[in-house]
Amino acid sequence: MTRQSPHYWLIKSEPFKYGWDDLVAEGEGTWDGVRNYQARNNLAAMAVGDEAFFYHSREGLEIVGICTISVAGITDPTDETGKWAAVKVKPREKFAHPVTLAAIKAEPRLAEMQLIRQSRLSVSGVTAQEWQVICEMAQD
DNA sequence: GCCAACGTTGGC
DNA sequence: GCCAACGTTGGC
């Protein structure tokens, strides 16, 4: 399936379990273990070349960098039933200045982010405008 | 470590 | 098919 423009996402991970540094060390990581239908739908909608913010949950509470979807539409290798989706991601860019959850909440243009509205969703969508705003914040 | 939010499960 | 009980996530 081809699309005209890349889509943007935000993926969460607990840094003590699998953080940005782990992804960099591996070079490519498989995003699996998702057992939430909405998150799965987001995973299934990803395409190669899409970009995703990498967010540290529970500890850090900030977006630390950007990764790209390197392989899309695969079946979760940790799931025997074969009904859960997964993708592979590669690190692209580490933010000079991580964008914290507090900073996101303080920015009116980001008030409608899926990250804010559904705080428990581990894979969420990001609009092109939200993507732009956060990239600007990461450079300040 | 606590607890609110929310998704899932299971009895009826 | 409703809804109470339970489990999990994730901010604080």
PDB file of C-alpha atoms (C1' of nucleotides) in Angstrom:
ATOM      1  CA  MET A   1       0.000   0.000   0.000  1.00  0.00           C
ATOM      2  CA  THR A   2       1.354   3.421  -0.889  1.00  0.00           C
ATOM      3  CA  ARG A   3       0.485   6.764   0.552  1.00  0.00           C
ATOM      4  CA  GLN A   4       1.088  10.325  -0.543  1.00  0.00           C
ATOM      5  CA  SER A   5       2.638  11.662   2.619  1.00  0.00           C
ATOM      6  CA  PRO A   6       4.245  10.075   5.651  1.00  0.00           C
ATOM      7  CA  HIS A   7       2.183   9.597   8.743  1.00  0.00           C
ATOM      8  CA  TYR A   8       3.402  10.481  12.196  1.00  0.00           C
ATOM      9  CA  TRP A   9       3.195   8.464  15.389  1.00  0.00           C
ATOM     10  CA  LEU A  10       4.295   8.368  18.978  1.00  0.00           C
ATOM     11  CA  ILE A  11       5.487   5.159  20.582  1.00  0.00           C
ATOM     12  CA  LYS A  12       6.031   4.718  24.290  1.00  0.00           C
ATOM     13  CA  SER A  13       8.521   2.613  26.123  1.00  0.00           C
ATOM     14  CA  GLU A  14       9.655   2.350  29.685  1.00  0.00           C
ATOM     15  CA  PRO A  15      13.360   3.277  29.554  1.00  0.00           C
ATOM     16  CA  PHE A  16      14.330   0.727  32.186  1.00  0.00           C
ATOM     17  CA  LYS A  17      12.786  -1.950  29.987  1.00  0.00           C
ATOM     18  CA  TYR A  18      13.691  -0.765  26.493  1.00  0.00           C
ATOM     19  CA  GLY A  19      14.908   2.779  26.081  1.00  0.00           C
ATOM     20  CA  TRP A  20      16.285   4.937  23.312  1.00  0.00           C
ATOM     21  CA  ASP A  21      19.839   3.816  24.074  1.00  0.00           C
ATOM     22  CA  ASP A  22      18.785   0.184  23.702  1.00  0.00           C
ATOM     23  CA  LEU A  23      17.306   0.938  20.286  1.00  0.00           C
ATOM     24  CA  VAL A  24      20.482   2.731  19.201  1.00  0.00           C
ATOM     25  CA  ALA A  25      22.623  -0.167  20.458  1.00  0.00           C
ATOM     26  CA  GLU A  26      20.542  -2.681  18.506  1.00  0.00           C
ATOM     27  CA  GLY A  27      20.303  -0.539  15.393  1.00  0.00           C
ATOM     28  CA  GLU A  28      16.773  -1.777  14.731  1.00  0.00           C
ATOM     29  CA  GLY A  29      14.079  -2.746  17.203  1.00  0.00           C
ATOM     30  CA  THR A  30      10.871  -4.758  16.865  1.00  0.00           C
ATOM     31  CA  TRP A  31       7.870  -2.985  18.368  1.00  0.00           C
ATOM     32  CA  ASP A  32       5.864  -5.885  19.733  1.00  0.00           C
ATOM     33  CA  GLY A  33       4.011  -6.924  22.852  1.00  0.00           C
ATOM     34  CA  VAL A  34       1.165  -4.487  22.231  1.00  0.00           C
ATOM     35  CA  ARG A  35      -2.095  -5.941  23.570  1.00  0.00           C
ATOM     36  CA  ASN A  36      -4.469  -3.053  23.133  1.00  0.00           C
ATOM     37  CA  TYR A  37      -6.775  -2.926  20.129  1.00  0.00           C
ATOM     38  CA  GLN A  38      -6.471   0.795  19.514  1.00  0.00           C
ATOM     39  CA  ALA A  39      -2.697   0.620  19.691  1.00  0.00           C
ATOM     40  CA  ARG A  40      -2.782  -2.382  17.378  1.00  0.00           C
ATOM     41  CA  ASN A  41      -4.871  -0.448  14.862  1.00  0.00           C
ATOM     42  CA  ASN A  42      -2.266   2.288  14.917  1.00  0.00           C
ATOM     43  CA  LEU A  43       0.520  -0.256  14.424  1.00  0.00           C
ATOM     44  CA  ALA A  44      -1.357  -1.803  11.512  1.00  0.00           C
ATOM     45  CA  ALA A  45      -1.768   1.620   9.894  1.00  0.00           C
ATOM     46  CA  MET A  46       1.968   2.311   9.887  1.00  0.00           C
ATOM     47  CA  ALA A  47       3.897   2.232   6.621  1.00  0.00           C
ATOM     48  CA  VAL A  48       7.608   2.008   5.862  1.00  0.00           C
ATOM     49  CA  GLY A  49       9.041   5.518   5.971  1.00  0.00           C
ATOM     50  CA  ASP A  50       6.581   6.803   8.558  1.00  0.00           C
ATOM     51  CA  GLU A  51       8.190   8.599  11.461  1.00  0.00           C
ATOM     52  CA  ALA A  52       7.538   8.189  15.153  1.00  0.00           C
ATOM     53  CA  PHE A  53       8.464  10.046  18.304  1.00  0.00           C
ATOM     54  CA  PHE A  54      10.098   7.835  20.911  1.00  0.00           C
ATOM     55  CA  TYR A  55       8.644   8.593  24.314  1.00  0.00           C
ATOM     56  CA  HIS A  56       9.954   7.426  27.678  1.00  0.00           C
ATOM     57  CA  SER A  57       7.074   6.542  29.981  1.00  0.00           C
ATOM     58  CA  ARG A  58       7.053   6.095  33.752  1.00  0.00           C
ATOM     59  CA  GLU A  59      10.602   7.386  33.956  1.00  0.00           C
ATOM     60  CA  GLY A  60      11.818  10.416  32.061  1.00  0.00           C
ATOM     61  CA  LEU A  61       8.363  11.342  30.774  1.00  0.00           C
ATOM     62  CA  GLU A  62       9.725  12.945  27.649  1.00  0.00           C
ATOM     63  CA  ILE A  63      10.109  12.513  23.920  1.00  0.00           C
ATOM     64  CA  VAL A  64      13.768  11.704  23.432  1.00  0.00           C
ATOM     65  CA  GLY A  65      14.051  11.359  19.669  1.00  0.00           C
ATOM     66  CA  ILE A  66      12.660  10.290  16.318  1.00  0.00           C
ATOM     67  CA  CYS A  67      12.694   6.869  14.750  1.00  0.00           C
ATOM     68  CA  THR A  68      11.525   5.656  11.352  1.00  0.00           C
ATOM     69  CA  ILE A  69       9.412   2.637  10.503  1.00  0.00           C
ATOM     70  CA  SER A  70      11.741   0.231   8.712  1.00  0.00           C
ATOM     71  CA  VAL A  71       9.413  -2.780   8.423  1.00  0.00           C
ATOM     72  CA  ALA A  72       5.610  -2.551   8.586  1.00  0.00           C
ATOM     73  CA  GLY A  73       2.683  -4.922   8.845  1.00  0.00           C
ATOM     74  CA  ILE A  74       4.340  -7.908  10.499  1.00  0.00           C
ATOM     75  CA  THR A  75       2.761 -10.281  12.972  1.00  0.00           C
ATOM     76  CA  ASP A  76       3.858  -9.945  16.571  1.00  0.00           C
ATOM     77  CA  PRO A  77       6.537 -12.645  17.037  1.00  0.00           C
ATOM     78  CA  THR A  78       5.725 -12.871  20.752  1.00  0.00           C
ATOM     79  CA  ASP A  79       2.112 -13.828  20.058  1.00  0.00           C
ATOM     80  CA  GLU A  80       1.112 -17.430  19.336  1.00  0.00           C
ATOM     81  CA  THR A  81      -2.391 -16.580  18.152  1.00  0.00           C
ATOM     82  CA  GLY A  82      -1.062 -14.409  15.325  1.00  0.00           C
ATOM     83  CA  LYS A  83      -3.661 -11.698  15.735  1.00  0.00           C
ATOM     84  CA  TRP A  84      -1.442  -8.954  17.096  1.00  0.00           C
ATOM     85  CA  ALA A  85       0.598  -6.617  14.913  1.00  0.00           C
ATOM     86  CA  ALA A  86       4.137  -5.314  15.145  1.00  0.00           C
ATOM     87  CA  VAL A  87       6.577  -3.128  13.224  1.00  0.00           C
ATOM     88  CA  LYS A  88      10.316  -2.602  13.182  1.00  0.00           C
ATOM     89  CA  VAL A  89      11.865   0.776  13.850  1.00  0.00           C
ATOM     90  CA  LYS A  90      15.277   2.355  13.447  1.00  0.00           C
ATOM     91  CA  PRO A  91      16.580   5.360  15.399  1.00  0.00           C
ATOM     92  CA  ARG A  92      16.908   8.454  13.231  1.00  0.00           C
ATOM     93  CA  GLU A  93      17.645  11.435  15.418  1.00  0.00           C
ATOM     94  CA  LYS A  94      18.153  12.077  19.097  1.00  0.00           C
ATOM     95  CA  PHE A  95      16.712  15.359  20.297  1.00  0.00           C
ATOM     96  CA  ALA A  96      19.244  17.903  21.575  1.00  0.00           C
ATOM     97  CA  HIS A  97      16.521  18.955  23.983  1.00  0.00           C
ATOM     98  CA  PRO A  98      13.970  16.276  24.906  1.00  0.00           C
ATOM     99  CA  VAL A  99      10.377  17.506  24.909  1.00  0.00           C
ATOM    100  CA  THR A 100       8.876  16.764  28.290  1.00  0.00           C
ATOM    101  CA  LEU A 101       5.288  15.836  29.028  1.00  0.00           C
ATOM    102  CA  ALA A 102       5.059  18.992  31.133  1.00  0.00           C
ATOM    103  CA  ALA A 103       6.148  21.098  28.142  1.00  0.00           C
ATOM    104  CA  ILE A 104       3.614  19.350  25.906  1.00  0.00           C
ATOM    105  CA  LYS A 105       0.842  20.013  28.412  1.00  0.00           C
ATOM    106  CA  ALA A 106       1.891  23.653  28.637  1.00  0.00           C
ATOM    107  CA  GLU A 107       1.642  24.133  24.855  1.00  0.00           C
ATOM    108  CA  PRO A 108      -1.926  25.012  23.758  1.00  0.00           C
ATOM    109  CA  ARG A 109      -1.334  23.750  20.212  1.00  0.00           C
ATOM    110  CA  LEU A 110      -0.664  20.279  21.631  1.00  0.00           C
ATOM    111  CA  ALA A 111      -3.703  20.113  23.884  1.00  0.00           C
ATOM    112  CA  GLU A 112      -5.533  17.769  21.528  1.00  0.00           C
ATOM    113  CA  MET A 113      -2.727  15.247  21.165  1.00  0.00           C
ATOM    114  CA  GLN A 114      -3.814  11.657  21.464  1.00  0.00           C
ATOM    115  CA  LEU A 115      -0.967  11.266  23.974  1.00  0.00           C
ATOM    116  CA  ILE A 116      -2.727  13.741  26.273  1.00  0.00           C
ATOM    117  CA  ARG A 117      -6.297  12.642  25.653  1.00  0.00           C
ATOM    118  CA  GLN A 118      -5.560   8.931  26.078  1.00  0.00           C
ATOM    119  CA  SER A 119      -2.617   8.749  28.402  1.00  0.00           C
ATOM    120  CA  ARG A 120      -2.587   4.960  28.565  1.00  0.00           C
ATOM    121  CA  LEU A 121      -2.329   4.347  24.838  1.00  0.00           C
ATOM    122  CA  SER A 122       1.135   2.982  24.025  1.00  0.00           C
ATOM    123  CA  VAL A 123       1.014   3.734  20.285  1.00  0.00           C
ATOM    124  CA  SER A 124      -0.730   6.943  19.312  1.00  0.00           C
ATOM    125  CA  GLY A 125      -1.163   9.124  16.251  1.00  0.00           C
ATOM    126  CA  VAL A 126       0.431  12.549  15.787  1.00  0.00           C
ATOM    127  CA  THR A 127      -0.837  15.136  13.300  1.00  0.00           C
ATOM    128  CA  ALA A 128       1.521  16.927  10.909  1.00  0.00           C
ATOM    129  CA  GLN A 129       0.983  20.149  12.832  1.00  0.00           C
ATOM    130  CA  GLU A 130       1.723  18.556  16.196  1.00  0.00           C
ATOM    131  CA  TRP A 131       4.816  16.961  14.693  1.00  0.00           C
ATOM    132  CA  GLN A 132       6.044  20.348  13.529  1.00  0.00           C
ATOM    133  CA  VAL A 133       5.446  22.020  16.884  1.00  0.00           C
ATOM    134  CA  ILE A 134       7.304  19.335  18.828  1.00  0.00           C
ATOM    135  CA  CYS A 135      10.261  19.356  16.420  1.00  0.00           C
ATOM    136  CA  GLU A 136      10.539  23.110  16.967  1.00  0.00           C
ATOM    137  CA  MET A 137      10.416  22.663  20.742  1.00  0.00           C
ATOM    138  CA  ALA A 138      13.209  20.092  20.545  1.00  0.00           C
ATOM    139  CA  GLN A 139      15.555  22.679  19.041  1.00  0.00           C
ATOM    140  CA  ASP A 140      15.101  25.451  21.582  1.00  0.00           C
TER     141      ASP A 140
ATOM    142  C1'  DG B   1       4.260   3.260  45.983  1.00  0.00           C
ATOM    143  C1'  DC B   2      -0.275   5.074  45.256  1.00  0.00           C
ATOM    144  C1'  DC B   3      -4.219   5.571  42.718  1.00  0.00           C
ATOM    145  C1'  DA B   4      -7.102   7.294  38.722  1.00  0.00           C
ATOM    146  C1'  DA B   5      -8.338   5.998  34.227  1.00  0.00           C
ATOM    147  C1'  DC B   6      -9.620   2.678  31.336  1.00  0.00           C
ATOM    148  C1'  DG B   7      -9.794  -1.858  29.051  1.00  0.00           C
ATOM    149  C1'  DT B   8     -11.173  -6.671  29.701  1.00  0.00           C
ATOM    150  C1'  DT B   9     -13.577 -10.483  31.723  1.00  0.00           C
ATOM    151  C1'  DG B  10     -17.265 -13.133  33.329  1.00  0.00           C
ATOM    152  C1'  DG B  11     -21.685 -13.898  35.949  1.00  0.00           C
ATOM    153  C1'  DC B  12     -26.261 -13.233  35.356  1.00  0.00           C
TER     154       DC B  12
ATOM    155  C1'  DG C   1     -26.053  -7.502  26.503  1.00  0.00           C
ATOM    156  C1'  DC C   2     -25.395  -5.242  31.004  1.00  0.00           C
ATOM    157  C1'  DC C   3     -22.390  -4.125  34.506  1.00  0.00           C
ATOM    158  C1'  DA C   4     -19.467  -5.189  38.564  1.00  0.00           C
ATOM    159  C1'  DA C   5     -15.016  -6.949  39.504  1.00  0.00           C
ATOM    160  C1'  DC C   6     -10.536  -7.161  38.247  1.00  0.00           C
ATOM    161  C1'  DG C   7      -6.016  -6.141  35.973  1.00  0.00           C
ATOM    162  C1'  DT C   8      -2.863  -2.935  33.774  1.00  0.00           C
ATOM    163  C1'  DT C   9      -0.908   1.419  32.525  1.00  0.00           C
ATOM    164  C1'  DG C  10       1.361   5.409  33.620  1.00  0.00           C
ATOM    165  C1'  DG C  11       1.416  10.126  35.909  1.00  0.00           C
ATOM    166  C1'  DC C  12       2.336  11.884  40.209  1.00  0.00           C
TER     167       DC C  12
END
